[in-house]
Amino acid sequence: MTTAEGHQAMAEPGDPKTDDAPADQSAGTSRRRWPRSLRYDLVGLAFAATFFCLSVTPSLLPRGPLLQGLISGIAAAIGYGVGLLLLWAIRRLSGRDLAREHSRRAWAALGTVGGLAILVFLALGSGWQREVHQLVQLDPPERASFTLVLLLAALMFAGLVGLGRLIRRTAHWLGRHLGRWIPAPAARLTSVVVTAALAFGLLNGVLIDGFFSAADNAFGAVNEETEPGVAAPPEPTRSGGPESLVAWKSLGNQGRTFVAGGPTQSQLQTFGGAPPKAPIRVYTGLDSAPTASERAALAVRELTRTGAFTRRVLCVITTTGTGWVNSLGVDPLEYLYNGDTALVGMQYSYLPSWISFLVDKERARDAGRELFHQVYAVWSKLPPGQRPKLLVFGESLGSFGAESAFGSSDDMSVRTDGMLLVGPPERNTLKEEFADGRDPGTTEILPTYEQGATVRFARVPGDLDQPAGAWGPTRVVYLQHPSDPIVWWGPGLMLRQPDWLTEPRGVDVSPSMRWYPFVTFWQVSADMAFSTGVPDGFGHNYGTASAEAWTRIAPPPGWTPQRTAALVAVIG
C-alpha cells in the first residue's frame, strides 16, 4: 500500500469533516487522492491483519481453501472494525486526532511486518490443516491450494468493509440533513438510530425473513415427498399401515422413512436365533394433528392400539428438526430384544436442525416434553412388574428436546430406565449443569458427574466403563466427540474462553488449537456447516457408537461383549 493511500485511509474513523480532510503534507505524502473505496485506516488494517493470521489457526474440523477464505475475510473485517472502534475511543478520551499522526514509516512498517506475518501464517495454516485432516482420517489438501485463501479473504473483507461504509455514510448524510432542522447533537444521534434501525430492518425483515421463507417452502416441499423404495408398511404394528390411526400421507418424508425402516423379520431371526416379534414403530407427523399436544396424544393412542405397553422395551424418541430418526441410533434396540420393542417419535418441524435451533427450538422442547409426559402418564399406571423398559433417545437437537422433559438427574433416574443423548448441543440445559457441576479433577470434554452413579459422558463407548464405581439401574449416556462443533458452539465463544480449550485437547482435536476473541466463534460456526462430512467417530458423525452405548444402558439378560461385536457388525 502506498503512503498516499495509507494517509488518506485515516479518514475512516472520523466524522464527515475528517473524511473530506486533505492529505497532510508534513507526513511526506503525495497530494494524489485515492478513490474513497481504496482508502483504509492503518490501525484498522493492523487489527485486520492480526485477525486474519489468527483465523488460519486450527479449529475443530478440517477446512478447505474456500471455507478458510470466507472465515478469514469475515475475521479480518471484524478486526478492522475493532481497530476503528479502538481508535475512535482513544481519540474521544485523549482529544488527539490520531488519524493525522501516521507517518510514511508507520505504513512501511505495517506493509512489511503485516505482509510477512500473513505469508508466514498462510504457510503455517497449510500445515495445520494437513494435521487436522489427518486427525479425522481424511486426505489432506495440496499445500498450493491454500494460496487461494488470501484472494478469497481479500474479496470478502473488501465487501464487508464496503457495506459498513455504506451504512456509515448513510448515517452521515441523514445527520447533515436533519441538522438543518434540529440541533447538531440530536441530529447525529437520530441519524445513527434511524440508520441502525433501517439496516436491522433490512437484514431481519428482508434477508433473514426471506431466507427462512425460502427454506420453509423448500423443506416443506421435501416433507411432502417419499424417498424411493419407501412404501406404506403392511404390518398393523406400524403407523401408516393397516388399522393405523395415523394416515400414511400425514407422516411426512422422514416419518414415512422411519415407520417403513428397521431390520426385517429374517434379519432379526438370523441375529437372534429365534423367531422374532414384529417390531412396533409409531410416528405422528406435522399433518397428523394440529398441535404438539394432540400429536402426542395420537401417538399414545397408536401405542395402545399396537400393544406397545406389553413389549419388553418402549423407547420415546425426540427427532431432529426435519423429523429424522437416525436408524443407527434406534435399530440396535430391535436387534437387542429380537423385535420385542416399541419405538415412538413425533415430528415438530421440517427444517434442518441448524435452522430449527434458531427458529423452532421451543417446538423441539415442547415436542420432547409432550411426547414423554403423555407416554409416561400411561406407562406409570401399569403394575411395576408389567411395564416395559422405558427408554429415551435423542440426537443433536433431538437430545435438547428429549432432555427438556426432565428437571434433574434424579428425575431421569426415577422416570426412565435409561437414556441415550447423542451429539448434544451446547445449550442443553441439563448437560451444561452436569458439566459445570462435574467432579473435581475431571474435564469438560469428558466430565464425571456424581461419580457416574446415573449420568456418564463418553467420546467412545469404552469411556462408559469409567469410573469404576457402581452404575445405577437407570443409565443416562451423553455421547460427545471433542471435535463435534455442535456440542461446543455457543455465543459465549465470542468473548469467553471455554474450559474445553484450557484443558488437554481431545485425541481428535489439534493441540495447536487456541481460543481467540471473535475469531474462534466464527471458526467453530463454520465447522458446524460440515460437521457430518467426516468419517465415523469424528465431528457430528457418531456411526455405530449408539449400538455399543445401548448394550451398556439396557442390555438383555446374558448379553456378552461378543454379542456387542456382532451387533456392531450387523448395524455397521
Short mmCIF file of C-alpha atoms in Angstrom, two decimals, residues 70-481:
data_model
loop_
_atom_site.label_atom_id
_atom_site.label_comp_id
_atom_site.label_asym_id
_atom_site.label_seq_id
_atom_site.Cartn_x
_atom_site.Cartn_y
_atom_site.Cartn_z
CA LEU A 70 -14.58 -16.90 3.82
CA ILE A 71 -13.75 -17.33 7.50
CA SER A 72 -10.56 -15.29 7.18
CA GLY A 73 -12.33 -12.50 5.29
CA ILE A 74 -15.02 -12.24 7.98
CA ALA A 75 -12.39 -12.34 10.73
CA ALA A 76 -10.33 -9.61 9.03
CA ALA A 77 -13.39 -7.39 8.68
CA ILE A 78 -14.20 -7.88 12.36
CA GLY A 79 -10.59 -6.99 13.22
CA TYR A 80 -10.81 -3.87 11.09
CA GLY A 81 -13.94 -2.79 12.94
CA VAL A 82 -12.31 -3.45 16.30
CA GLY A 83 -9.32 -1.31 15.28
CA LEU A 84 -11.55 1.59 14.21
CA LEU A 85 -13.57 1.36 17.40
CA LEU A 86 -10.40 1.45 19.50
CA LEU A 87 -9.07 4.41 17.53
CA TRP A 88 -12.33 6.29 17.97
CA ALA A 89 -12.35 5.62 21.73
CA ILE A 90 -8.75 6.83 22.15
CA ARG A 91 -9.49 9.98 20.16
CA ARG A 92 -12.56 10.75 22.24
CA LEU A 93 -10.72 10.20 25.52
CA SER A 94 -7.44 11.92 24.63
CA GLY A 95 -8.65 14.62 22.25
CA ARG A 96 -5.87 13.71 19.81
CA ASP A 97 -6.65 13.17 16.15
CA LEU A 98 -4.59 10.03 15.61
CA ALA A 99 -5.88 9.91 12.06
CA ARG A 100 -3.26 12.58 11.19
CA GLU A 101 -0.31 11.14 13.10
CA HIS A 102 0.64 8.17 10.93
CA SER A 103 3.89 8.66 9.05
CA ARG A 104 5.26 7.07 5.93
CA ARG A 105 7.42 4.94 8.23
CA ALA A 106 4.38 3.55 10.05
CA TRP A 107 2.77 2.49 6.79
CA ALA A 108 6.01 0.92 5.63
CA ALA A 109 6.28 -0.98 8.90
CA LEU A 110 2.73 -2.26 8.60
CA GLY A 111 3.29 -3.31 5.00
CA THR A 112 6.49 -5.16 5.87
CA VAL A 113 5.54 -6.74 9.18
CA GLY A 114 1.90 -7.37 8.26
CA GLY A 115 2.71 -8.80 4.87
CA LEU A 116 5.40 -11.08 6.29
CA ALA A 117 3.10 -12.25 9.10
CA ILE A 118 0.32 -13.07 6.63
CA LEU A 119 2.69 -15.13 4.46
CA VAL A 120 4.09 -16.95 7.49
CA PHE A 121 0.63 -17.75 8.85
CA LEU A 122 -0.58 -18.91 5.45
CA ALA A 123 2.31 -21.39 5.38
CA LEU A 124 1.61 -22.45 8.97
CA GLY A 125 -2.12 -22.67 8.25
CA SER A 126 -1.48 -25.08 5.40
CA GLY A 127 0.47 -27.32 7.79
CA TRP A 128 -2.20 -27.07 10.48
CA GLN A 129 -4.88 -28.08 8.01
CA ARG A 130 -2.88 -31.13 6.99
CA GLU A 131 -2.65 -32.07 10.66
CA VAL A 132 -6.39 -31.62 11.28
CA HIS A 133 -7.28 -33.61 8.17
CA GLN A 134 -5.09 -36.46 9.34
CA LEU A 135 -6.58 -36.39 12.86
CA VAL A 136 -10.02 -37.16 11.41
CA GLN A 137 -8.61 -39.64 8.90
CA LEU A 138 -9.10 -37.54 5.78
CA ASP A 139 -6.59 -36.98 2.98
CA PRO A 140 -5.07 -33.51 3.37
CA PRO A 141 -5.38 -30.98 0.53
CA GLU A 142 -2.45 -29.87 -1.59
CA ARG A 143 -0.44 -27.13 0.07
CA ALA A 144 -0.57 -24.98 -3.05
CA SER A 145 -4.37 -24.74 -2.84
CA PHE A 146 -4.04 -22.71 0.35
CA THR A 147 -2.84 -19.71 -1.69
CA LEU A 148 -6.49 -19.16 -2.69
CA VAL A 149 -7.25 -18.23 0.90
CA LEU A 150 -5.67 -14.79 0.63
CA LEU A 151 -7.57 -13.84 -2.52
CA LEU A 152 -10.93 -15.02 -1.20
CA ALA A 153 -10.34 -13.35 2.16
CA ALA A 154 -9.45 -10.04 0.49
CA LEU A 155 -12.66 -10.08 -1.54
CA MET A 156 -14.79 -10.90 1.50
CA PHE A 157 -13.00 -8.26 3.60
CA ALA A 158 -13.49 -5.55 0.97
CA GLY A 159 -17.17 -6.40 0.58
CA LEU A 160 -17.91 -6.32 4.29
CA VAL A 161 -15.95 -3.11 4.91
CA GLY A 162 -17.69 -1.54 1.93
CA LEU A 163 -21.07 -2.47 3.38
CA GLY A 164 -20.09 -0.93 6.71
CA ARG A 165 -19.01 2.27 4.99
CA LEU A 166 -22.26 2.47 3.10
CA ILE A 167 -24.19 2.30 6.36
CA ARG A 168 -21.92 4.90 7.99
CA ARG A 169 -22.22 7.33 5.10
CA THR A 170 -25.96 6.93 5.08
CA ALA A 171 -25.96 7.97 8.73
CA HIS A 172 -23.74 10.99 7.94
CA TRP A 173 -25.96 12.07 5.06
CA LEU A 174 -29.05 11.80 7.21
CA GLY A 175 -27.35 13.68 10.04
CA ARG A 176 -26.41 16.61 7.78
CA HIS A 177 -29.96 16.96 6.51
CA LEU A 178 -31.51 16.65 9.96
CA GLY A 179 -29.04 19.25 11.20
CA ARG A 180 -30.93 21.89 9.23
CA TRP A 181 -33.96 21.41 11.46
CA ILE A 182 -32.71 20.22 14.84
CA PRO A 183 -29.54 20.80 16.92
CA ALA A 184 -26.43 19.01 15.62
CA PRO A 185 -26.01 16.56 18.57
CA ALA A 186 -29.64 15.49 18.31
CA ALA A 187 -29.30 15.18 14.52
CA ARG A 188 -26.26 12.89 14.86
CA LEU A 189 -27.93 10.71 17.45
CA THR A 190 -31.16 10.49 15.46
CA SER A 191 -29.31 9.64 12.25
CA VAL A 192 -27.42 6.81 13.95
CA VAL A 193 -30.58 5.36 15.49
CA VAL A 194 -32.59 5.61 12.27
CA THR A 195 -29.82 4.15 10.11
CA ALA A 196 -29.26 1.28 12.54
CA ALA A 197 -32.99 0.58 12.60
CA LEU A 198 -33.18 0.62 8.80
CA ALA A 199 -30.14 -1.66 8.49
CA PHE A 200 -31.54 -4.07 11.07
CA GLY A 201 -34.95 -3.97 9.41
CA LEU A 202 -33.42 -4.73 6.04
CA LEU A 203 -31.34 -7.55 7.45
CA ASN A 204 -34.09 -9.04 9.58
CA GLY A 205 -37.17 -8.22 7.55
CA VAL A 206 -35.85 -8.83 4.06
CA LEU A 207 -32.75 -11.01 4.09
CA ILE A 208 -33.38 -13.19 7.14
CA ASP A 209 -37.14 -13.45 6.69
CA GLY A 210 -36.59 -14.11 3.00
CA PHE A 211 -34.10 -16.85 3.79
CA PHE A 212 -36.40 -18.55 6.28
CA SER A 213 -39.36 -18.20 3.92
CA ALA A 214 -37.39 -19.81 1.10
CA ALA A 215 -36.17 -22.54 3.45
CA ASP A 216 -39.70 -23.11 4.70
CA ASN A 217 -41.00 -23.52 1.15
CA ALA A 218 -38.12 -25.72 0.05
CA PHE A 219 -38.13 -28.09 3.01
CA GLY A 220 -41.92 -28.07 3.16
CA ALA A 221 -41.91 -29.46 -0.37
CA VAL A 222 -39.34 -32.09 0.63
CA ASN A 223 -41.57 -33.08 3.56
CA GLU A 224 -44.32 -33.97 1.10
CA GLU A 225 -42.05 -36.32 -0.83
CA THR A 226 -41.45 -40.01 -0.21
CA GLU A 227 -37.98 -41.47 -0.63
CA PRO A 228 -37.51 -44.03 -3.42
CA GLY A 229 -38.20 -47.58 -2.24
CA VAL A 230 -40.25 -46.44 0.78
CA ALA A 231 -43.83 -47.74 0.85
CA ALA A 232 -46.63 -47.96 3.39
CA PRO A 233 -45.91 -50.88 5.77
CA PRO A 234 -48.14 -53.98 5.51
CA GLU A 235 -47.87 -54.68 9.25
CA PRO A 236 -50.56 -53.39 11.64
CA THR A 237 -47.77 -52.75 14.19
CA ARG A 238 -46.65 -49.62 12.33
CA SER A 239 -48.17 -46.19 11.85
CA GLY A 240 -49.47 -45.69 8.35
CA GLY A 241 -50.16 -49.41 7.99
CA PRO A 242 -53.39 -51.42 8.27
CA GLU A 243 -55.68 -50.31 11.11
CA SER A 244 -53.41 -47.36 11.89
CA LEU A 245 -54.94 -44.26 13.43
CA VAL A 246 -52.36 -42.17 11.58
CA ALA A 247 -52.64 -41.62 7.83
CA TRP A 248 -49.57 -42.60 5.81
CA LYS A 249 -49.61 -39.29 3.96
CA SER A 250 -49.58 -37.26 7.20
CA LEU A 251 -46.31 -38.76 8.45
CA GLY A 252 -44.04 -36.53 6.40
CA ASN A 253 -40.95 -37.57 4.48
CA GLN A 254 -38.86 -38.64 7.47
CA GLY A 255 -41.79 -40.21 9.30
CA ARG A 256 -42.59 -42.45 6.33
CA THR A 257 -38.94 -43.49 6.12
CA PHE A 258 -38.88 -44.29 9.85
CA VAL A 259 -42.00 -46.46 10.03
CA ALA A 260 -41.03 -48.34 6.86
CA GLY A 261 -37.45 -48.91 8.04
CA GLY A 262 -35.63 -51.07 10.53
CA PRO A 263 -34.44 -54.68 10.36
CA THR A 264 -36.62 -57.25 8.67
CA GLN A 265 -38.04 -60.32 10.39
CA SER A 266 -35.46 -62.53 8.70
CA GLN A 267 -32.60 -60.25 9.75
CA LEU A 268 -33.80 -60.31 13.36
CA GLN A 269 -34.12 -64.09 13.37
CA THR A 270 -30.68 -64.54 11.85
CA PHE A 271 -29.16 -62.34 14.53
CA GLY A 272 -31.25 -63.51 17.48
CA GLY A 273 -31.51 -67.20 16.58
CA ALA A 274 -35.22 -67.35 17.48
CA PRO A 275 -38.47 -66.27 15.85
CA PRO A 276 -38.81 -62.52 16.47
CA LYS A 277 -41.80 -60.37 17.22
CA ALA A 278 -42.86 -57.76 14.71
CA PRO A 279 -41.31 -54.50 15.96
CA ILE A 280 -43.70 -51.64 16.70
CA ARG A 281 -42.94 -48.27 15.16
CA VAL A 282 -45.28 -45.37 15.90
CA TYR A 283 -44.92 -41.87 14.48
CA THR A 284 -47.04 -38.74 14.10
CA GLY A 285 -46.18 -36.03 11.56
CA LEU A 286 -46.92 -32.33 11.49
CA ASP A 287 -50.01 -33.05 9.40
CA SER A 288 -51.24 -35.83 11.70
CA ALA A 289 -52.70 -33.37 14.24
CA PRO A 290 -52.69 -29.56 14.68
CA THR A 291 -50.67 -29.19 17.91
CA ALA A 292 -47.82 -30.91 19.70
CA SER A 293 -50.17 -32.00 22.49
CA GLU A 294 -52.62 -33.51 20.01
CA ARG A 295 -49.87 -35.26 18.06
CA ALA A 296 -48.51 -36.74 21.29
CA ALA A 297 -51.99 -37.90 22.33
CA LEU A 298 -52.47 -39.51 18.91
CA ALA A 299 -49.11 -41.27 19.24
CA VAL A 300 -50.13 -42.67 22.63
CA ARG A 301 -53.37 -43.99 21.17
CA GLU A 302 -51.33 -45.65 18.44
CA LEU A 303 -49.07 -47.21 21.07
CA THR A 304 -52.09 -48.58 22.86
CA ARG A 305 -53.60 -49.90 19.62
CA THR A 306 -50.42 -51.75 18.67
CA GLY A 307 -49.88 -53.26 22.13
CA ALA A 308 -46.71 -51.28 22.74
CA PHE A 309 -47.18 -51.21 26.52
CA THR A 310 -46.89 -55.01 26.63
CA ARG A 311 -43.47 -55.10 24.93
CA ARG A 312 -40.16 -55.55 26.75
CA VAL A 313 -38.86 -52.15 25.65
CA LEU A 314 -40.59 -48.87 24.86
CA CYS A 315 -38.33 -46.08 23.55
CA VAL A 316 -39.51 -42.46 23.31
CA ILE A 317 -37.65 -40.59 20.55
CA THR A 318 -37.33 -36.86 20.04
CA THR A 319 -36.50 -36.34 16.38
CA THR A 320 -34.16 -33.83 14.77
CA GLY A 321 -35.53 -30.73 13.04
CA THR A 322 -36.68 -32.48 9.86
CA GLY A 323 -38.34 -35.25 11.84
CA TRP A 324 -35.40 -37.56 11.09
CA VAL A 325 -34.62 -40.53 13.31
CA ASN A 326 -31.12 -41.96 12.89
CA SER A 327 -31.51 -45.67 12.19
CA LEU A 328 -28.07 -46.28 13.72
CA GLY A 329 -29.47 -44.94 16.98
CA VAL A 330 -32.68 -47.00 17.23
CA ASP A 331 -32.30 -50.14 15.10
CA PRO A 332 -29.93 -51.67 17.69
CA LEU A 333 -32.77 -51.88 20.22
CA GLU A 334 -34.79 -54.08 17.86
CA TYR A 335 -31.80 -56.39 17.45
CA LEU A 336 -31.09 -56.42 21.18
CA TYR A 337 -34.64 -57.54 22.05
CA ASN A 338 -35.41 -59.56 18.91
CA GLY A 339 -38.23 -57.24 17.86
CA ASP A 340 -39.99 -57.21 21.24
CA THR A 341 -39.84 -53.42 21.17
CA ALA A 342 -41.88 -50.29 20.51
CA LEU A 343 -40.36 -47.08 19.15
CA VAL A 344 -42.33 -43.83 19.08
CA GLY A 345 -41.40 -40.46 17.58
CA MET A 346 -43.12 -37.22 16.69
CA GLN A 347 -42.33 -34.52 14.14
CA TYR A 348 -42.26 -30.87 15.21
CA SER A 349 -40.62 -29.24 12.16
CA TYR A 350 -39.44 -29.98 8.65
CA LEU A 351 -36.44 -27.64 8.77
CA PRO A 352 -32.90 -28.97 9.30
CA SER A 353 -31.71 -28.96 12.90
CA TRP A 354 -29.35 -25.99 12.50
CA ILE A 355 -32.24 -23.84 11.24
CA SER A 356 -34.70 -25.36 13.70
CA PHE A 357 -32.33 -24.46 16.53
CA LEU A 358 -32.74 -20.80 15.53
CA VAL A 359 -36.49 -20.71 14.88
CA ASP A 360 -38.03 -23.95 16.19
CA LYS A 361 -36.09 -24.57 19.41
CA GLU A 362 -39.19 -24.13 21.53
CA ARG A 363 -41.03 -26.60 19.29
CA ALA A 364 -38.32 -29.18 19.98
CA ARG A 365 -38.68 -28.53 23.70
CA ASP A 366 -42.49 -28.79 23.56
CA ALA A 367 -42.36 -31.96 21.45
CA GLY A 368 -39.93 -33.69 23.80
CA ARG A 369 -41.96 -32.77 26.86
CA GLU A 370 -45.39 -33.56 25.44
CA LEU A 371 -44.50 -36.94 23.99
CA PHE A 372 -42.63 -38.20 27.03
CA HIS A 373 -45.14 -36.88 29.57
CA GLN A 374 -48.11 -38.42 27.78
CA VAL A 375 -46.36 -41.76 27.30
CA TYR A 376 -45.24 -41.72 30.92
CA ALA A 377 -48.78 -40.96 32.11
CA VAL A 378 -49.97 -44.29 30.68
CA TRP A 379 -46.82 -46.28 31.46
CA SER A 380 -46.68 -45.20 35.11
CA LYS A 381 -50.19 -46.54 35.77
CA LEU A 382 -49.20 -50.07 34.79
CA PRO A 383 -48.25 -52.56 37.53
CA PRO A 384 -44.48 -52.27 38.08
CA GLY A 385 -43.87 -55.87 37.08
CA GLN A 386 -45.77 -55.46 33.81
CA ARG A 387 -44.17 -52.31 32.47
CA PRO A 388 -41.75 -52.32 29.53
CA LYS A 389 -38.34 -50.76 30.00
CA LEU A 390 -38.93 -47.06 29.34
CA LEU A 391 -36.01 -45.62 27.35
CA VAL A 392 -35.39 -42.20 25.80
CA PHE A 393 -33.36 -41.33 22.70
CA GLY A 394 -32.42 -38.03 21.10
CA GLU A 395 -29.70 -36.94 18.71
CA SER A 396 -28.45 -33.40 18.07
CA LEU A 397 -31.43 -31.03 18.50
CA GLY A 398 -33.45 -34.14 19.41
CA SER A 399 -31.30 -34.53 22.52
CA PHE A 400 -32.25 -30.97 23.51
CA GLY A 401 -35.95 -31.83 23.21
CA ALA A 402 -35.59 -35.19 24.94
CA GLU A 403 -33.71 -33.68 27.87
CA SER A 404 -36.35 -30.95 28.27
CA ALA A 405 -38.83 -33.42 29.77
CA PHE A 406 -36.67 -33.71 32.91
CA GLY A 407 -35.53 -31.43 35.69
CA SER A 408 -32.51 -33.26 37.10
CA SER A 409 -30.53 -36.49 37.07
CA ASP A 410 -32.78 -37.76 39.88
CA ASP A 411 -35.82 -37.06 37.70
CA MET A 412 -34.21 -39.02 34.87
CA SER A 413 -33.47 -41.89 37.24
CA VAL A 414 -36.97 -42.05 38.70
CA ARG A 415 -38.97 -41.77 35.48
CA THR A 416 -36.89 -43.74 32.97
CA ASP A 417 -34.88 -46.94 32.71
CA GLY A 418 -32.22 -45.34 30.54
CA MET A 419 -31.44 -42.51 28.13
CA LEU A 420 -29.09 -42.06 25.17
CA LEU A 421 -28.38 -38.47 24.07
CA VAL A 422 -26.04 -38.17 21.09
CA GLY A 423 -24.17 -35.05 19.97
CA PRO A 424 -25.95 -32.76 22.47
CA PRO A 425 -25.80 -29.03 21.61
CA GLU A 426 -24.07 -26.64 23.96
CA ARG A 427 -27.43 -25.19 25.00
CA ASN A 428 -28.76 -28.44 26.51
CA THR A 429 -29.64 -27.22 29.99
CA LEU A 430 -29.05 -30.40 31.99
CA LYS A 431 -25.94 -31.35 30.08
CA GLU A 432 -24.45 -27.98 30.96
CA GLU A 433 -25.45 -28.40 34.59
CA PHE A 434 -23.78 -31.80 34.71
CA ALA A 435 -20.62 -30.49 33.03
CA ASP A 436 -20.45 -27.38 35.25
CA GLY A 437 -21.06 -29.48 38.37
CA ARG A 438 -18.58 -32.19 37.39
CA ASP A 439 -16.43 -33.95 39.94
CA PRO A 440 -13.13 -32.20 40.76
CA GLY A 441 -10.26 -33.25 38.53
CA THR A 442 -12.43 -34.20 35.56
CA THR A 443 -12.66 -32.28 32.30
CA GLU A 444 -15.45 -30.59 30.39
CA ILE A 445 -14.62 -32.79 27.41
CA LEU A 446 -15.16 -35.95 29.47
CA PRO A 447 -16.77 -34.96 32.79
CA THR A 448 -17.69 -37.26 35.62
CA TYR A 449 -20.87 -36.26 37.45
CA GLU A 450 -21.64 -37.59 40.94
CA GLN A 451 -19.13 -40.40 40.39
CA GLY A 452 -21.09 -41.67 37.40
CA ALA A 453 -23.95 -43.02 39.52
CA THR A 454 -26.57 -42.19 36.85
CA VAL A 455 -25.10 -39.89 34.18
CA ARG A 456 -21.99 -40.71 32.17
CA PHE A 457 -20.25 -38.97 29.28
CA ALA A 458 -18.29 -40.71 26.56
CA ARG A 459 -16.31 -39.98 23.42
CA VAL A 460 -16.35 -43.70 22.62
CA PRO A 461 -18.47 -46.34 24.37
CA GLY A 462 -15.39 -47.69 26.18
CA ASP A 463 -15.35 -44.47 28.21
CA LEU A 464 -18.59 -45.63 29.86
CA ASP A 465 -16.67 -48.23 31.85
CA GLN A 466 -15.25 -45.38 33.93
CA PRO A 467 -15.41 -44.53 36.74
CA ALA A 468 -15.13 -47.99 38.20
CA GLY A 469 -17.87 -47.39 40.79
CA ALA A 470 -21.35 -48.83 40.53
CA TRP A 471 -23.54 -47.55 37.73
CA GLY A 472 -27.13 -47.42 38.93
CA PRO A 473 -30.09 -49.23 37.39
CA THR A 474 -31.01 -46.15 35.34
CA ARG A 475 -28.19 -45.24 32.99
CA VAL A 476 -28.05 -41.90 31.16
CA VAL A 477 -25.38 -41.55 28.47
CA TYR A 478 -24.17 -38.46 26.61
CA LEU A 479 -22.06 -39.26 23.55
CA GLN A 480 -19.97 -36.26 22.51
CA HIS A 481 -16.85 -36.02 20.39
#
